[in-house]
Short mmCIF file of C-alpha atoms in Angstrom, two decimals:
data_model
loop_
_atom_site.label_atom_id
_atom_site.label_comp_id
_atom_site.label_asym_id
_atom_site.label_seq_id
_atom_site.Cartn_x
_atom_site.Cartn_y
_atom_site.Cartn_z
CA UNK E 12 93.07 -116.66 -7.33
CA UNK E 13 91.58 -118.05 -10.53
CA UNK E 14 93.50 -117.09 -13.64
CA UNK E 15 91.58 -115.10 -16.23
CA UNK E 16 92.19 -116.21 -19.80
CA UNK E 17 94.33 -113.52 -21.43
CA UNK E 18 94.30 -112.71 -25.11
CA UNK E 19 97.90 -113.94 -25.42
CA UNK E 20 97.08 -117.28 -23.79
CA UNK E 21 94.04 -117.68 -26.07
CA UNK E 22 96.12 -116.93 -29.16
CA UNK E 23 98.88 -119.28 -27.99
CA UNK E 24 96.42 -122.17 -27.54
CA UNK E 25 94.89 -121.46 -30.94
CA UNK E 26 98.35 -121.41 -32.53
CA UNK E 27 99.34 -124.75 -30.98
CA UNK E 28 96.05 -126.37 -32.00
CA UNK E 29 95.96 -125.05 -35.57
CA UNK E 30 99.59 -125.45 -36.64
CA UNK E 31 102.36 -128.01 -36.46
CA UNK E 32 105.02 -125.46 -35.46
CA UNK E 33 107.23 -126.08 -32.47
CA UNK E 34 106.52 -123.50 -29.74
CA UNK E 35 108.43 -122.11 -26.77
CA UNK E 36 105.92 -120.63 -24.32
CA UNK E 37 107.50 -118.58 -21.56
CA UNK E 38 106.65 -115.96 -18.95
CA UNK E 39 107.65 -114.78 -15.51
CA UNK E 40 106.54 -116.61 -12.39
CA UNK E 41 102.82 -116.19 -11.87
CA UNK E 42 101.87 -115.45 -15.48
CA UNK E 43 99.82 -118.63 -15.90
CA UNK E 44 102.14 -121.09 -17.65
CA UNK E 45 100.92 -124.02 -15.57
CA UNK E 46 97.29 -122.96 -15.99
CA UNK E 47 97.85 -122.74 -19.74
CA UNK E 48 99.27 -126.26 -19.81
CA UNK E 49 96.32 -127.70 -17.89
CA UNK E 50 93.71 -125.91 -19.98
CA UNK E 51 95.39 -126.91 -23.23
CA UNK E 52 95.60 -130.54 -22.08
CA UNK E 53 91.89 -130.48 -21.23
CA UNK E 54 90.77 -128.93 -24.52
CA UNK E 55 93.15 -129.84 -27.36
CA UNK E 56 92.05 -132.26 -30.06
CA UNK E 57 95.63 -133.45 -30.46
CA UNK E 58 96.99 -136.62 -28.89
CA UNK E 59 99.66 -135.52 -26.45
CA UNK E 60 102.19 -136.61 -23.85
CA UNK E 61 103.31 -134.34 -20.97
CA UNK E 62 107.00 -134.60 -20.09
CA UNK E 63 109.45 -132.87 -17.74
CA UNK E 64 113.19 -133.12 -16.98
CA UNK E 65 112.76 -134.16 -13.32
CA UNK E 66 110.42 -136.36 -11.32
CA UNK E 67 108.94 -133.58 -9.20
CA UNK E 68 108.38 -131.35 -12.25
CA UNK E 69 106.70 -134.25 -14.06
CA UNK E 70 104.50 -134.93 -11.06
CA UNK E 71 103.43 -131.29 -10.82
CA UNK E 72 102.64 -131.18 -14.53
CA UNK E 73 100.72 -134.46 -14.50
CA UNK E 74 103.20 -136.20 -16.77
CA UNK E 75 106.25 -138.45 -16.79
CA UNK E 76 109.97 -137.80 -16.92
CA UNK E 77 111.72 -137.53 -20.26
CA UNK E 78 114.19 -140.27 -19.36
CA UNK E 79 111.37 -142.63 -18.42
CA UNK E 80 109.28 -142.06 -21.55
CA UNK E 81 112.23 -142.31 -23.94
CA UNK E 82 114.33 -144.78 -21.91
CA UNK E 83 117.32 -142.48 -22.14
CA UNK E 84 120.45 -143.52 -20.24
CA UNK E 85 121.89 -141.04 -17.75
CA UNK E 86 124.92 -139.17 -18.97
CA UNK E 87 125.49 -137.15 -22.12
CA UNK E 88 124.17 -137.75 -25.64
CA UNK E 89 126.58 -137.13 -28.50
CA UNK E 90 124.60 -136.13 -31.63
CA UNK E 91 126.60 -138.37 -33.96
CA UNK E 92 126.15 -141.93 -35.15
CA UNK E 93 129.37 -143.03 -33.43
CA UNK E 94 131.45 -141.50 -30.67
CA UNK E 95 134.66 -139.84 -31.84
CA UNK E 96 137.63 -142.09 -31.26
CA UNK E 97 139.22 -139.82 -28.68
CA UNK E 98 136.25 -140.14 -26.29
CA UNK E 99 137.29 -143.17 -24.29
CA UNK E 100 136.20 -142.18 -20.78
CA UNK E 101 132.98 -140.91 -19.27
CA UNK E 102 129.29 -141.67 -19.61
CA UNK E 103 128.54 -140.82 -23.24
CA UNK E 104 125.99 -142.32 -25.63
CA UNK E 105 125.89 -141.94 -29.40
CA UNK E 106 122.96 -142.54 -31.77
CA UNK E 107 123.94 -146.10 -32.60
CA UNK E 108 124.48 -147.08 -28.96
CA UNK E 109 121.15 -145.53 -27.97
CA UNK E 110 119.34 -147.66 -30.53
CA UNK E 111 121.12 -150.93 -29.77
CA UNK E 112 121.57 -150.87 -26.00
CA UNK E 113 118.46 -148.95 -24.96
CA UNK E 114 115.60 -150.08 -27.21
CA UNK E 115 112.09 -148.87 -26.50
CA UNK E 116 109.49 -151.38 -25.35
CA UNK E 117 106.26 -151.80 -27.30
CA UNK E 118 104.16 -149.65 -24.99
CA UNK E 119 106.46 -146.64 -25.25
CA UNK E 120 106.97 -147.21 -28.97
CA UNK E 121 103.23 -147.27 -29.65
CA UNK E 122 102.62 -144.11 -27.60
CA UNK E 123 105.28 -142.19 -29.52
CA UNK E 124 104.00 -143.42 -32.87
CA UNK E 125 100.50 -142.14 -32.16
CA UNK E 126 101.26 -138.86 -30.43
CA UNK E 127 100.67 -135.53 -32.21
CA UNK E 128 102.11 -133.22 -29.56
CA UNK E 129 104.96 -133.50 -27.06
CA UNK E 130 104.49 -131.04 -24.18
CA UNK E 131 107.69 -130.49 -22.18
CA UNK E 132 107.39 -128.47 -18.98
CA UNK E 133 110.14 -126.73 -16.96
CA UNK E 134 112.39 -126.47 -20.00
CA UNK E 135 114.88 -124.17 -18.30
CA UNK E 136 116.37 -127.45 -17.00
CA UNK E 137 116.15 -129.26 -20.35
CA UNK E 138 119.57 -129.96 -21.84
CA UNK E 139 120.27 -129.45 -25.54
CA UNK E 140 121.67 -132.97 -25.93
CA UNK E 141 118.57 -134.48 -24.31
CA UNK E 142 116.32 -132.66 -26.78
CA UNK E 143 118.47 -133.94 -29.64
CA UNK E 144 118.18 -137.45 -28.19
CA UNK E 145 114.38 -137.06 -28.13
CA UNK E 146 114.47 -135.92 -31.76
CA UNK E 147 116.56 -138.95 -32.72
CA UNK E 148 114.20 -141.31 -30.90
CA UNK E 149 111.10 -139.80 -32.50
CA UNK E 150 112.46 -139.95 -36.03
CA UNK E 151 113.47 -143.57 -35.60
CA UNK E 152 110.30 -144.85 -33.93
CA UNK E 153 108.00 -143.00 -36.34
CA UNK E 154 110.14 -144.04 -39.33
CA UNK E 155 110.27 -140.42 -40.46
CA UNK E 156 113.90 -139.34 -40.54
CA UNK E 157 113.39 -136.18 -42.57
CA UNK E 158 111.10 -134.25 -40.22
CA UNK E 159 112.03 -132.94 -36.80
CA UNK E 160 110.70 -135.17 -34.03
CA UNK E 161 109.40 -137.53 -36.71
CA UNK E 162 106.66 -135.11 -37.68
CA UNK E 163 105.31 -134.52 -34.14
CA UNK E 164 104.87 -131.02 -32.73
CA UNK E 165 106.74 -129.94 -29.59
CA UNK E 166 105.50 -127.40 -27.05
CA UNK E 167 108.23 -126.23 -24.66
CA UNK E 168 107.04 -124.43 -21.52
CA UNK E 169 109.24 -122.71 -18.96
CA UNK E 170 111.09 -119.67 -17.67
CA UNK E 171 114.76 -119.35 -18.58
CA UNK E 172 115.38 -117.28 -15.42
CA UNK E 173 114.70 -120.38 -13.36
CA UNK E 174 116.90 -123.46 -12.79
CA UNK E 175 119.44 -124.00 -15.62
CA UNK E 176 120.53 -127.32 -17.12
CA UNK E 177 122.98 -129.33 -15.03
CA UNK E 178 126.11 -130.56 -16.80
CA UNK E 179 129.24 -132.04 -15.27
CA UNK E 180 132.66 -130.65 -16.12
CA UNK E 181 133.79 -133.83 -17.88
CA UNK E 182 130.59 -133.84 -19.94
CA UNK E 183 130.99 -130.20 -20.93
CA UNK E 184 134.52 -130.79 -22.17
CA UNK E 185 132.99 -133.04 -24.82
CA UNK E 186 129.64 -131.29 -25.29
CA UNK E 187 131.24 -127.94 -26.11
CA UNK E 188 132.33 -129.45 -29.41
CA UNK E 189 128.65 -129.60 -30.36
CA UNK E 190 126.90 -126.86 -28.37
CA UNK E 191 127.69 -123.27 -27.36
CA UNK E 192 125.64 -123.84 -24.20
CA UNK E 193 123.52 -126.67 -22.81
CA UNK E 194 120.23 -124.75 -22.90
CA UNK E 195 117.55 -126.47 -24.97
CA UNK E 196 117.49 -123.73 -27.62
CA UNK E 197 121.07 -124.64 -28.58
CA UNK E 198 119.95 -128.12 -29.66
CA UNK E 199 120.68 -129.03 -33.26
CA UNK E 200 117.04 -129.84 -33.96
CA UNK E 201 115.74 -126.40 -32.95
CA UNK E 202 118.60 -124.55 -34.63
CA UNK E 203 117.82 -126.37 -37.88
CA UNK E 204 114.02 -126.30 -37.76
CA UNK E 205 113.19 -123.28 -35.60
CA UNK E 206 110.32 -122.56 -33.24
CA UNK E 207 107.77 -119.87 -32.40
CA UNK E 208 108.40 -117.84 -29.25
CA UNK E 209 105.34 -116.78 -27.21
CA UNK E 210 105.50 -114.90 -23.90
CA UNK E 211 102.73 -114.54 -21.32
CA UNK E 212 103.17 -111.11 -19.76
CA UNK E 213 100.35 -110.61 -17.26
CA UNK E 214 101.21 -111.55 -13.66
CA UNK E 215 98.35 -113.08 -11.65
CA UNK E 216 100.17 -114.26 -8.54
CA UNK E 217 100.77 -110.75 -7.15
CA UNK E 218 98.44 -107.74 -7.36
CA UNK E 219 100.59 -104.99 -5.82
CA UNK E 220 102.20 -103.11 -8.71
CA UNK E 221 105.04 -101.82 -6.54
CA UNK E 222 105.88 -105.34 -5.35
CA UNK E 223 105.69 -106.65 -8.91
CA UNK E 224 108.14 -103.93 -10.00
CA UNK E 225 110.51 -104.86 -7.16
CA UNK E 226 110.32 -108.56 -8.07
CA UNK E 227 111.08 -107.76 -11.70
CA UNK E 228 114.15 -105.76 -10.67
CA UNK E 229 115.35 -108.72 -8.59
CA UNK E 230 114.76 -111.02 -11.53
CA UNK E 231 116.68 -108.80 -13.94
CA UNK E 232 119.50 -107.94 -11.50
CA UNK E 233 118.60 -104.25 -11.64
CA UNK E 234 117.83 -103.72 -7.94
CA UNK E 235 118.08 -100.09 -6.82
CA UNK E 236 118.84 -98.58 -3.43
CA UNK E 237 115.14 -97.72 -3.17
CA UNK E 238 114.25 -101.40 -3.73
CA UNK E 239 116.61 -102.48 -0.96
CA UNK E 240 115.20 -99.86 1.39
CA UNK E 241 111.66 -101.05 0.66
CA UNK E 242 112.56 -104.66 1.37
CA UNK E 243 114.36 -103.74 4.58
CA UNK E 244 111.14 -102.21 5.94
CA UNK E 245 109.92 -105.77 6.41
CA UNK E 246 113.06 -107.12 8.03
CA UNK E 247 112.53 -107.92 11.68
CA UNK E 248 115.78 -108.75 13.45
CA UNK E 249 113.78 -109.56 16.59
CA UNK E 250 111.78 -112.29 14.86
CA UNK E 251 112.77 -115.82 15.80
CA UNK E 252 111.58 -118.94 14.03
CA UNK E 253 111.46 -120.69 17.39
CA UNK E 254 107.87 -120.75 18.56
CA UNK E 255 106.73 -118.34 15.83
CA UNK E 256 103.71 -119.41 13.81
CA UNK E 257 103.79 -119.13 10.04
CA UNK E 258 107.56 -118.62 9.90
CA UNK E 259 109.70 -120.87 7.74
CA UNK E 260 113.48 -121.21 7.74
CA UNK E 261 115.24 -121.55 4.39
CA UNK E 262 118.47 -123.54 4.27
CA UNK E 263 121.06 -124.37 1.64
CA UNK E 264 120.94 -128.15 2.08
CA UNK E 265 118.29 -130.79 2.74
CA UNK E 266 120.16 -132.26 5.70
CA UNK E 267 120.09 -128.88 7.48
CA UNK E 268 116.35 -128.62 6.98
CA UNK E 269 115.88 -132.19 8.23
CA UNK E 270 117.87 -131.41 11.38
CA UNK E 271 115.91 -128.22 12.13
CA UNK E 272 112.62 -130.11 11.69
CA UNK E 273 113.81 -132.95 13.94
CA UNK E 274 114.85 -130.60 16.73
CA UNK E 275 111.59 -128.63 16.53
CA UNK E 276 109.49 -131.80 16.63
CA UNK E 277 111.40 -133.27 19.56
CA UNK E 278 110.87 -130.04 21.52
CA UNK E 279 107.10 -130.46 21.35
CA UNK E 280 105.31 -132.31 24.17
CA UNK E 281 102.95 -135.17 23.51
CA UNK E 282 102.97 -138.38 21.56
CA UNK E 283 104.40 -138.67 18.08
CA UNK E 284 102.41 -140.40 15.34
CA UNK E 285 103.86 -141.89 12.18
CA UNK E 286 102.28 -141.98 8.73
CA UNK E 287 103.73 -144.05 5.88
CA UNK E 288 103.04 -143.82 2.18
CA UNK E 289 101.78 -146.88 0.33
CA UNK E 290 103.57 -147.32 -2.97
CA UNK E 291 102.78 -149.74 -5.76
CA UNK E 292 104.36 -150.33 -9.15
CA UNK E 293 106.94 -148.08 -10.77
CA UNK E 294 107.07 -145.00 -8.53
CA UNK E 295 110.71 -143.95 -8.02
CA UNK E 296 111.74 -142.15 -4.84
CA UNK E 297 112.82 -139.12 -6.88
CA UNK E 298 109.13 -138.45 -7.59
CA UNK E 299 107.96 -138.55 -3.97
CA UNK E 300 106.46 -135.13 -3.12
CA UNK E 301 107.20 -135.66 0.61
CA UNK E 302 109.09 -138.13 2.78
CA UNK E 303 107.85 -141.70 2.59
CA UNK E 304 107.48 -141.75 6.40
CA UNK E 305 106.25 -138.65 8.24
CA UNK E 306 106.33 -138.10 12.01
CA UNK E 307 103.92 -135.53 13.54
CA UNK E 308 102.81 -134.22 16.91
CA UNK E 309 100.15 -131.75 17.98
CA UNK E 310 101.61 -128.28 17.53
CA UNK E 311 103.91 -129.21 14.65
CA UNK E 312 104.10 -126.79 11.75
CA UNK E 313 103.32 -128.30 8.34
CA UNK E 314 103.31 -127.13 4.74
CA UNK E 315 100.91 -128.16 1.99
CA UNK E 316 102.59 -129.54 -1.14
CA UNK E 317 99.59 -129.59 -3.48
CA UNK E 318 96.75 -127.32 -4.53
CA UNK E 319 93.14 -127.97 -3.61
CA UNK E 320 90.68 -127.70 -6.49
CA UNK E 321 88.38 -125.57 -4.34
CA UNK E 322 91.30 -123.32 -3.35
CA UNK E 323 91.07 -124.21 0.33
CA UNK E 324 94.86 -124.49 0.32
CA UNK E 325 97.77 -124.22 -2.07
CA UNK E 326 101.29 -125.50 -2.51
CA UNK E 327 103.46 -123.76 0.09
CA UNK E 328 100.73 -122.71 2.52
CA UNK E 329 101.62 -123.17 6.21
CA UNK E 330 99.44 -124.55 9.01
CA UNK E 331 99.80 -126.07 12.48
CA UNK E 332 98.71 -129.54 13.54
CA UNK E 333 95.79 -129.15 15.97
CA UNK E 334 94.80 -132.81 16.38
CA UNK E 335 96.59 -135.99 15.38
CA UNK E 336 96.07 -139.68 16.05
CA UNK E 337 96.30 -142.99 14.21
CA UNK E 338 93.22 -142.15 12.14
CA UNK E 339 94.32 -138.84 10.71
CA UNK E 340 95.40 -135.24 11.08
CA UNK E 341 93.58 -131.95 11.60
CA UNK E 342 95.41 -128.69 10.94
CA UNK E 343 94.55 -125.04 11.48
CA UNK E 344 95.59 -122.44 8.91
CA UNK E 345 97.65 -119.44 10.01
CA UNK E 346 96.06 -117.10 7.51
CA UNK E 347 92.58 -115.67 7.28
CA UNK E 348 90.09 -116.93 9.84
CA UNK E 349 92.31 -119.81 10.87
CA UNK E 350 90.17 -122.44 9.16
CA UNK E 351 90.57 -126.07 10.21
CA UNK E 352 91.10 -128.88 7.73
CA UNK E 353 91.15 -132.61 8.30
CA UNK E 354 93.47 -134.81 6.28
CA UNK E 355 92.40 -136.95 3.39
CA UNK E 356 94.31 -139.68 1.62
CA UNK E 357 95.87 -138.37 -1.58
CA UNK E 358 96.66 -140.66 -4.48
CA UNK E 359 99.49 -139.94 -6.94
CA UNK E 360 99.68 -141.78 -10.26
#
C-alpha cells in the first residue's frame, strides 16, 4: 500500500530542510519512517549521507555503515582525549588514538567536509559512544570544534522499541563511568546540544483497528486476557509446516533455520540448481541480503527480501518455485490470484 503523506511527515520534512536542528524522528512499525527517509532524500536541497549501525540496515536504507564511513575501530569509544590509567585491558579507543591510528582517507574526509546533513537510520541500535565518536570525527575533519558535529545537522530515525544497542559486559564496566545507558540519547553531544523529537503516529501497514490495538498492547507490554483470547482464535495446533504452503517456521538461531531448510530441500524430488552471487569491490559478507550461494528445486518455498517498485512483491512475501533451471527461476505467489514471477538479476551497490 502506498503511504499517504501525513501532516506530521510534511512538517517534519519542512523542519529538517529549514533548520539546522538535530532531529530524532520516531514512530511505531508501519508509520512510514522508511518512506519519509526516501522522500526526504529525493527532495532535500541539503547535501546528505545516509548511515546505519549495521550492514543490513545500511543496505535497506540505501546508505553505508557508520563504521565504514567514519573508519571507526570496533570496540568502545571513551569520550576523553586519553584513556584513564586504570584501563589497561579491553578494546577501548580514546580521542587521541582515534585520530592517530585510524585517520580518514581523502575521499571520506572530503565527503564529511561537504555534507550538510547526516541521516542515521535504525538508531535504536546506535550506541551513545559511537555517536560521540562521530561528533569527534566531524568536529576534527571540518575544523569546527565548537559546534556539534562540526556544524552539520543530524537526523536520527528509528523506533526505540526495536533492537537495543549491543554492549559487552567488559565494555559496560568502563562505559558506565560516562553514560547512564548506551542508548544514543545518552551521548554527551546530544545531552549538551539537544535535539527535536518528532513522532509519526499514523499506522499504514495494518488497517484493522482491532489488530492495531492488539499490536500496540503487545508493544507496550499491556496485553489483556481478551487480547490473548483473540490471538488464540488463530492458533491451529493441527497445522504442520511440513508440506504446508505459505507457512514459515521461526527459530532462535541461524543454524537451526539452515538445518530446517536443508532437510526440506532434500525431501523434494528433482534436480537441484545452484545460483551464486557475483561480488566486486568492497562488499563485506555482513551486508549480503541472502546467502552467497543458493540451492533451489522445483517446489521449494522462497521468501522475497526486497520490495518491487510496482508493488508486485515485498520484503517477506512467500512464494513457491514453479520452474527452475540454469537460466533462471519462476515462482508462484501464495496470495491473491497466485501470480507467477520470473527472476531477474538484482544489483546491490
